[in-house]
Short mmCIF file of N, CA and C and ligand atoms in Angstrom, two decimals:
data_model
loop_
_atom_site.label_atom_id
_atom_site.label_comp_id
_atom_site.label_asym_id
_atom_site.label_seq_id
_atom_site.Cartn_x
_atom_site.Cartn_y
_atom_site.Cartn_z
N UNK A 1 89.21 96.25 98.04
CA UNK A 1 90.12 95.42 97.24
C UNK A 1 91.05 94.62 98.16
N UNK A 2 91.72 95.42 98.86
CA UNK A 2 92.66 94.42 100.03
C UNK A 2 91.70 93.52 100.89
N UNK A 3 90.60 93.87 101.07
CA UNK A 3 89.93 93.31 102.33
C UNK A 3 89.20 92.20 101.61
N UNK A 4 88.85 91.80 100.06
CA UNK A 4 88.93 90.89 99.15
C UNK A 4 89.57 90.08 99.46
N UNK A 5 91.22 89.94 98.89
CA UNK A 5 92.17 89.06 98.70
C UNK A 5 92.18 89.07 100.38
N UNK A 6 92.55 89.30 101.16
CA UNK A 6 92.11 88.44 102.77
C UNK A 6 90.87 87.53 102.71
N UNK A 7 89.41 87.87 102.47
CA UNK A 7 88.70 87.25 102.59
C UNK A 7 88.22 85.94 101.58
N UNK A 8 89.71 85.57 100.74
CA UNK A 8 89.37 84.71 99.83
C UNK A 8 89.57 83.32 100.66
N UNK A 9 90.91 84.13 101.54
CA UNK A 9 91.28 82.70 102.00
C UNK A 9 90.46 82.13 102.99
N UNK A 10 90.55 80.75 103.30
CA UNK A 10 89.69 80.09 104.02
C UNK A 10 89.75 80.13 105.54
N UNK A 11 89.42 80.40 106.57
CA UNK A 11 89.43 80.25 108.34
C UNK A 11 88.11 80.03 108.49
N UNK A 12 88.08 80.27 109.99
CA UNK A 12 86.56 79.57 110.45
C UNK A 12 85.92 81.34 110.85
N UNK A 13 84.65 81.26 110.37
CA UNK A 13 84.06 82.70 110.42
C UNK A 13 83.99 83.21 108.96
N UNK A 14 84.88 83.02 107.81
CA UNK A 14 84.85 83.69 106.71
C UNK A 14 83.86 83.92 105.63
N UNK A 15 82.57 83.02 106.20
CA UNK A 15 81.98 82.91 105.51
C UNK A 15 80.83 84.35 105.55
N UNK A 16 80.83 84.22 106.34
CA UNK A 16 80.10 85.97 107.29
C UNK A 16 80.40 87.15 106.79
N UNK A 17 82.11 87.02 107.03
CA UNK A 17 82.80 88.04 106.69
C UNK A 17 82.83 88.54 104.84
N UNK A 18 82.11 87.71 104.29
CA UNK A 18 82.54 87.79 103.02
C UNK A 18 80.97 88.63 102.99
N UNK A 19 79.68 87.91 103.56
CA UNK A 19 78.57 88.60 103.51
C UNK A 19 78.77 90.35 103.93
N UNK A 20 79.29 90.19 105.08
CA UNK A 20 79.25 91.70 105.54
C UNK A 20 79.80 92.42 104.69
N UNK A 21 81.01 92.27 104.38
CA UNK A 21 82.31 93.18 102.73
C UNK A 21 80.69 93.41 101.79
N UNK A 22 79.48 92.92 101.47
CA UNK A 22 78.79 93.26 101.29
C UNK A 22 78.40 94.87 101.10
N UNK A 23 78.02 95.06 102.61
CA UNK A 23 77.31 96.18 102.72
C UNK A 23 78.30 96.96 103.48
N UNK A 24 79.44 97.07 103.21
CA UNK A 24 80.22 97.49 104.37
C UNK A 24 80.75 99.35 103.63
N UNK A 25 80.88 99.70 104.69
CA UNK A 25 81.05 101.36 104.21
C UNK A 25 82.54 101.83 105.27
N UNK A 26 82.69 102.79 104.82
CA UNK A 26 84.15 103.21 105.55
C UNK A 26 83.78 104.41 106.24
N UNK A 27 83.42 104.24 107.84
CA UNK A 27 82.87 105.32 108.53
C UNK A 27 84.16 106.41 109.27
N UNK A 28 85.48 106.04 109.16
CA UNK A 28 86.33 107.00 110.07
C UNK A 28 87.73 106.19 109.36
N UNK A 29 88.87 107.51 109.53
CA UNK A 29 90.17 107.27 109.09
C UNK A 29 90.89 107.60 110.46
N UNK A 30 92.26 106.97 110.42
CA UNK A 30 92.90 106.94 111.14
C UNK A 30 93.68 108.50 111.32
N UNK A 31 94.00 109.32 112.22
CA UNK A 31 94.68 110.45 112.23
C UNK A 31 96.37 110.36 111.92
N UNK A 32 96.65 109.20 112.17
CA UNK A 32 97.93 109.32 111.90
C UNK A 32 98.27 110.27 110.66
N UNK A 33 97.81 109.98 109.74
CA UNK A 33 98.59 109.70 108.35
C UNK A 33 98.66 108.39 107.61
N UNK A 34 98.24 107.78 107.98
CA UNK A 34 98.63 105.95 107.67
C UNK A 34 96.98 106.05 107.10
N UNK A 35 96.47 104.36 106.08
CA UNK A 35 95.41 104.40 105.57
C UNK A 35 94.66 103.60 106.35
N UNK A 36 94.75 103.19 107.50
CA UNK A 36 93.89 102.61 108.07
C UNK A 36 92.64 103.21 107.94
N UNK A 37 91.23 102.42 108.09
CA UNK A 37 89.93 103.16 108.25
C UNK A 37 89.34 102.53 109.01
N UNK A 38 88.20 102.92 109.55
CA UNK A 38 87.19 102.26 110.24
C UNK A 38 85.87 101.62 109.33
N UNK A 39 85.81 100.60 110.16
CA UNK A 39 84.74 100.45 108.90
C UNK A 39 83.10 99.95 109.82
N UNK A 40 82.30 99.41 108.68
CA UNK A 40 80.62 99.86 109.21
C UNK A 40 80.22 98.38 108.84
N UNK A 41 79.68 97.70 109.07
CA UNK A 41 79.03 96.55 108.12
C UNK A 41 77.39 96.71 109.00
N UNK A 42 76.62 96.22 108.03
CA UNK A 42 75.39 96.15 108.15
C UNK A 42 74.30 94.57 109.00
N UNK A 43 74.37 95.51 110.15
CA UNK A 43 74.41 94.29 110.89
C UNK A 43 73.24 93.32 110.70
N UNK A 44 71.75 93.35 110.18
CA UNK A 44 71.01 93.16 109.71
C UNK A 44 71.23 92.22 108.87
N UNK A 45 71.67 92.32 107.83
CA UNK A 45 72.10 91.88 106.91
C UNK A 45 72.51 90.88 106.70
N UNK A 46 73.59 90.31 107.90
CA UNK A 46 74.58 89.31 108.19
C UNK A 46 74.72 89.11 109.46
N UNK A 47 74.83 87.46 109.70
CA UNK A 47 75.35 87.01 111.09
C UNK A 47 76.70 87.45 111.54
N UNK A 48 76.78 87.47 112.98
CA UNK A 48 78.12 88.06 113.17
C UNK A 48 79.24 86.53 112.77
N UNK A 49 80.17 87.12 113.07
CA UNK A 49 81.31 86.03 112.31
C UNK A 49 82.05 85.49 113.63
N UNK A 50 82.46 84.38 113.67
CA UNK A 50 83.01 83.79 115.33
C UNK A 50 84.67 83.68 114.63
N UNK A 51 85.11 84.41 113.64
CA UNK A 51 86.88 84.60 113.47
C UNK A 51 87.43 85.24 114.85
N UNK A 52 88.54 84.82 114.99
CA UNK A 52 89.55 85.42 115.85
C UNK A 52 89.32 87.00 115.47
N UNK A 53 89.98 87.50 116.62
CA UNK A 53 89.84 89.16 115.79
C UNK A 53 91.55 89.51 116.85
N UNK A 54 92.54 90.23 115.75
CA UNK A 54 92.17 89.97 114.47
C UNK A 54 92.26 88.94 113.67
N UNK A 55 91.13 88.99 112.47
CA UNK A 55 91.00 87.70 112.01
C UNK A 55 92.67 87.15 111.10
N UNK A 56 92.53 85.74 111.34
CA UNK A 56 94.06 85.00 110.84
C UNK A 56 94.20 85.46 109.86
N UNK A 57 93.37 86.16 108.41
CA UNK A 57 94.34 86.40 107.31
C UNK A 57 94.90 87.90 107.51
N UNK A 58 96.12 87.78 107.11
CA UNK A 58 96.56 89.01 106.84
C UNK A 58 97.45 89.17 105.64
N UNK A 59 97.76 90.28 105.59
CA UNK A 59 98.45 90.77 104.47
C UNK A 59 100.00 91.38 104.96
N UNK A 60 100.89 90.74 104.33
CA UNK A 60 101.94 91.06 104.15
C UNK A 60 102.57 92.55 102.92
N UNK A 61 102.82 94.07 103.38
CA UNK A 61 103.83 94.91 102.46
C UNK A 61 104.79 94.98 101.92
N UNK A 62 105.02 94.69 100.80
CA UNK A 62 106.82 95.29 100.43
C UNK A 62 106.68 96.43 99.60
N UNK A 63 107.86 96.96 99.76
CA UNK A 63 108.05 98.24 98.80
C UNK A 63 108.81 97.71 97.10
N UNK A 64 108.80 98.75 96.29
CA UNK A 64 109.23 98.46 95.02
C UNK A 64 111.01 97.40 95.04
N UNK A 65 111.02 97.26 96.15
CA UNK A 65 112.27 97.01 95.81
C UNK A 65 112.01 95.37 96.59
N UNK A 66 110.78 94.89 96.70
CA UNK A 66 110.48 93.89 97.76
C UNK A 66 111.06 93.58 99.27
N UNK A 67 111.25 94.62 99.79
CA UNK A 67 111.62 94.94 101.30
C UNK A 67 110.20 94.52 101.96
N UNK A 68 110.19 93.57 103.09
CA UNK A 68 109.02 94.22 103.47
C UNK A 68 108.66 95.18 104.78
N UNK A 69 107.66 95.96 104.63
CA UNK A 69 107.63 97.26 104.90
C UNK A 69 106.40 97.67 105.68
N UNK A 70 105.81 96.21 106.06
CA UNK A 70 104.42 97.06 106.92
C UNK A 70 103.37 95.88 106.71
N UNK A 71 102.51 96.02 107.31
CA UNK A 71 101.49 94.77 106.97
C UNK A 71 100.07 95.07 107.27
N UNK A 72 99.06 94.28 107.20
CA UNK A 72 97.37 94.56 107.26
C UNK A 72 97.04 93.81 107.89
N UNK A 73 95.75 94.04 108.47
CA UNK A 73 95.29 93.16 109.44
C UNK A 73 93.53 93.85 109.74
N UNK A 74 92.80 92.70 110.12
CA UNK A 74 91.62 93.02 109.91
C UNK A 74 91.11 93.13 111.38
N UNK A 75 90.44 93.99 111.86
CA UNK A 75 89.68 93.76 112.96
C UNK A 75 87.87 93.63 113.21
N UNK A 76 87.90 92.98 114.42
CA UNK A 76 86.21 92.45 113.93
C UNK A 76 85.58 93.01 115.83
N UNK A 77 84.54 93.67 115.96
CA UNK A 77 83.62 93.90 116.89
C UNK A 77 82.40 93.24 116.96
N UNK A 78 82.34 92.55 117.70
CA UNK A 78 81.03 91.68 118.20
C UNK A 78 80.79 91.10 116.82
N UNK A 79 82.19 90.13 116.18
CA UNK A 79 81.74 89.74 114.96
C UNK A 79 81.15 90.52 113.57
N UNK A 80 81.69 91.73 113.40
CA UNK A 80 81.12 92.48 112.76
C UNK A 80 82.75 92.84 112.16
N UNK A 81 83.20 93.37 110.78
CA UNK A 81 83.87 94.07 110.52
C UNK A 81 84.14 95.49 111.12
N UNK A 82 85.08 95.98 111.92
CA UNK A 82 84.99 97.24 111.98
C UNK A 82 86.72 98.22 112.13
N UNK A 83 87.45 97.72 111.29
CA UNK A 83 88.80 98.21 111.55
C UNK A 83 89.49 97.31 110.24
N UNK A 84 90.10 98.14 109.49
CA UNK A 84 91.40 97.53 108.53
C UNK A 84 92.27 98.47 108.56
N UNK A 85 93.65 97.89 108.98
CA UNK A 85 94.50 98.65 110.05
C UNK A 85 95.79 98.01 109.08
N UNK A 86 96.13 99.16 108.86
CA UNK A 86 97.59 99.18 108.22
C UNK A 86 99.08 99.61 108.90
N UNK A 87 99.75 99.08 109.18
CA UNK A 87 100.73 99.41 110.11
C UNK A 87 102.29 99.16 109.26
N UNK A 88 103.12 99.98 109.76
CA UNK A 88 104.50 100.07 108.83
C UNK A 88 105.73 99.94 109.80
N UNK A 89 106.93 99.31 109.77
CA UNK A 89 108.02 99.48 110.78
C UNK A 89 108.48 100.85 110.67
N UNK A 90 108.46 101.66 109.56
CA UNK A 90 109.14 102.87 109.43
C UNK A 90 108.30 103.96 109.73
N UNK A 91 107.78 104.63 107.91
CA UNK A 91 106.81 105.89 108.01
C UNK A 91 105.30 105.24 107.89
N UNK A 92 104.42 105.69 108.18
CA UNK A 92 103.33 105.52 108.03
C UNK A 92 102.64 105.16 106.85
N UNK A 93 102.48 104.14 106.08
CA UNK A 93 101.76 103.91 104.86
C UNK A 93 99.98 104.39 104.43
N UNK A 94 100.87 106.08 103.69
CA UNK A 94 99.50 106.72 103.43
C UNK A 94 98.55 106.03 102.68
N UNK A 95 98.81 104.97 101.40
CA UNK A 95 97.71 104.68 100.61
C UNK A 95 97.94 103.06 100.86
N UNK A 96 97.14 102.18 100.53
CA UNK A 96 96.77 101.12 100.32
C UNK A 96 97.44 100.18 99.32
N UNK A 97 98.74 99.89 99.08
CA UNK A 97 99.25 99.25 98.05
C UNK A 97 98.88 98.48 96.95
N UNK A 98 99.25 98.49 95.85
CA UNK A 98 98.86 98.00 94.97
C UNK A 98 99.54 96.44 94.97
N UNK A 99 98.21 95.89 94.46
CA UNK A 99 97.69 94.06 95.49
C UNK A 99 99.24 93.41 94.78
N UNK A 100 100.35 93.61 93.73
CA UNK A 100 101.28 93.22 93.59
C UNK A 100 102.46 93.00 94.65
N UNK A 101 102.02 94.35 95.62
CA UNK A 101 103.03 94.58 96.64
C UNK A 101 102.43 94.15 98.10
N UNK A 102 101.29 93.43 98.15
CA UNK A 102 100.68 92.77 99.03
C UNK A 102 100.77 91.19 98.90
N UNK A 103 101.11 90.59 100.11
CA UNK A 103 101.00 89.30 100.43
C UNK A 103 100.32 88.54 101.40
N UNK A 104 99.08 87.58 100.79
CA UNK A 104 98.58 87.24 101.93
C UNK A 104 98.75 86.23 102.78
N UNK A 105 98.72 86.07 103.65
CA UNK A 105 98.86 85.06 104.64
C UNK A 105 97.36 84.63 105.63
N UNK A 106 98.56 83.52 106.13
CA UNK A 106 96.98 83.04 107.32
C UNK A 106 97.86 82.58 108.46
N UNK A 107 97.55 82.97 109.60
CA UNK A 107 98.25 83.45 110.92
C UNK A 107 97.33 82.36 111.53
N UNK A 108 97.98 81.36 112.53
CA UNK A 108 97.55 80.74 113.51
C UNK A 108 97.14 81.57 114.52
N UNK A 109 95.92 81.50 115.18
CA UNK A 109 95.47 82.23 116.29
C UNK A 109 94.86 81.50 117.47
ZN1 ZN B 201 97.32 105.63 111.68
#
């Protein structure tokens, strides 16, 4: 769902990236505590993607009170999806916010 609303917006590579979200599976979590995962895409399947890594869209957190509180960001291996990485200034953001409390952006790279 988050890795959706990133891949709506437009950069150079996205078009790949939208193929791979395809077949893509969530092979490893982060130990922190935080929801980052690792992820798998099917390389077969899809050309690799020539986006920056990480790629320009990201996602902006706020908490219920619209603070913001942490942000998303996608990472890519040999053009392949393989990291959506959630990071927080404070505690560690265990779950994945609900897309109200997410904002996306597109980052010059
Ligand atoms: Zn972590």
């Amino acid at each position: 769902v988050v890795l959706g609303g990133l891949l709506e917006l437009e950069f150079r590579g996205v078009a790949e990236l939208r193929c791979q979200m395809k077949s893509l599976r969530v092979v490893g979590q982060c130990t922190c505590g935080c929801a980052t995962v690792d992820l798998q895409a099917d390389k077969h399947a899809c050309p690799p993607s020539i986006a920056s890594r990480p790629i320009p869209a990201e996602a902006i957190v706020s908490d219920e009170a619209g603070n913001d509180i942490g942000g998303i960001i996608v990472f890519l291996t040999e053009g392949y999806l393989s990291l959506l990485d959630i990071y927080s200034y404070d505690q560690p953001l265990s779950s994945f916010p609900p897309p109200e409390r997410m904002r996306t952006i597109l980052v010059d790279r």
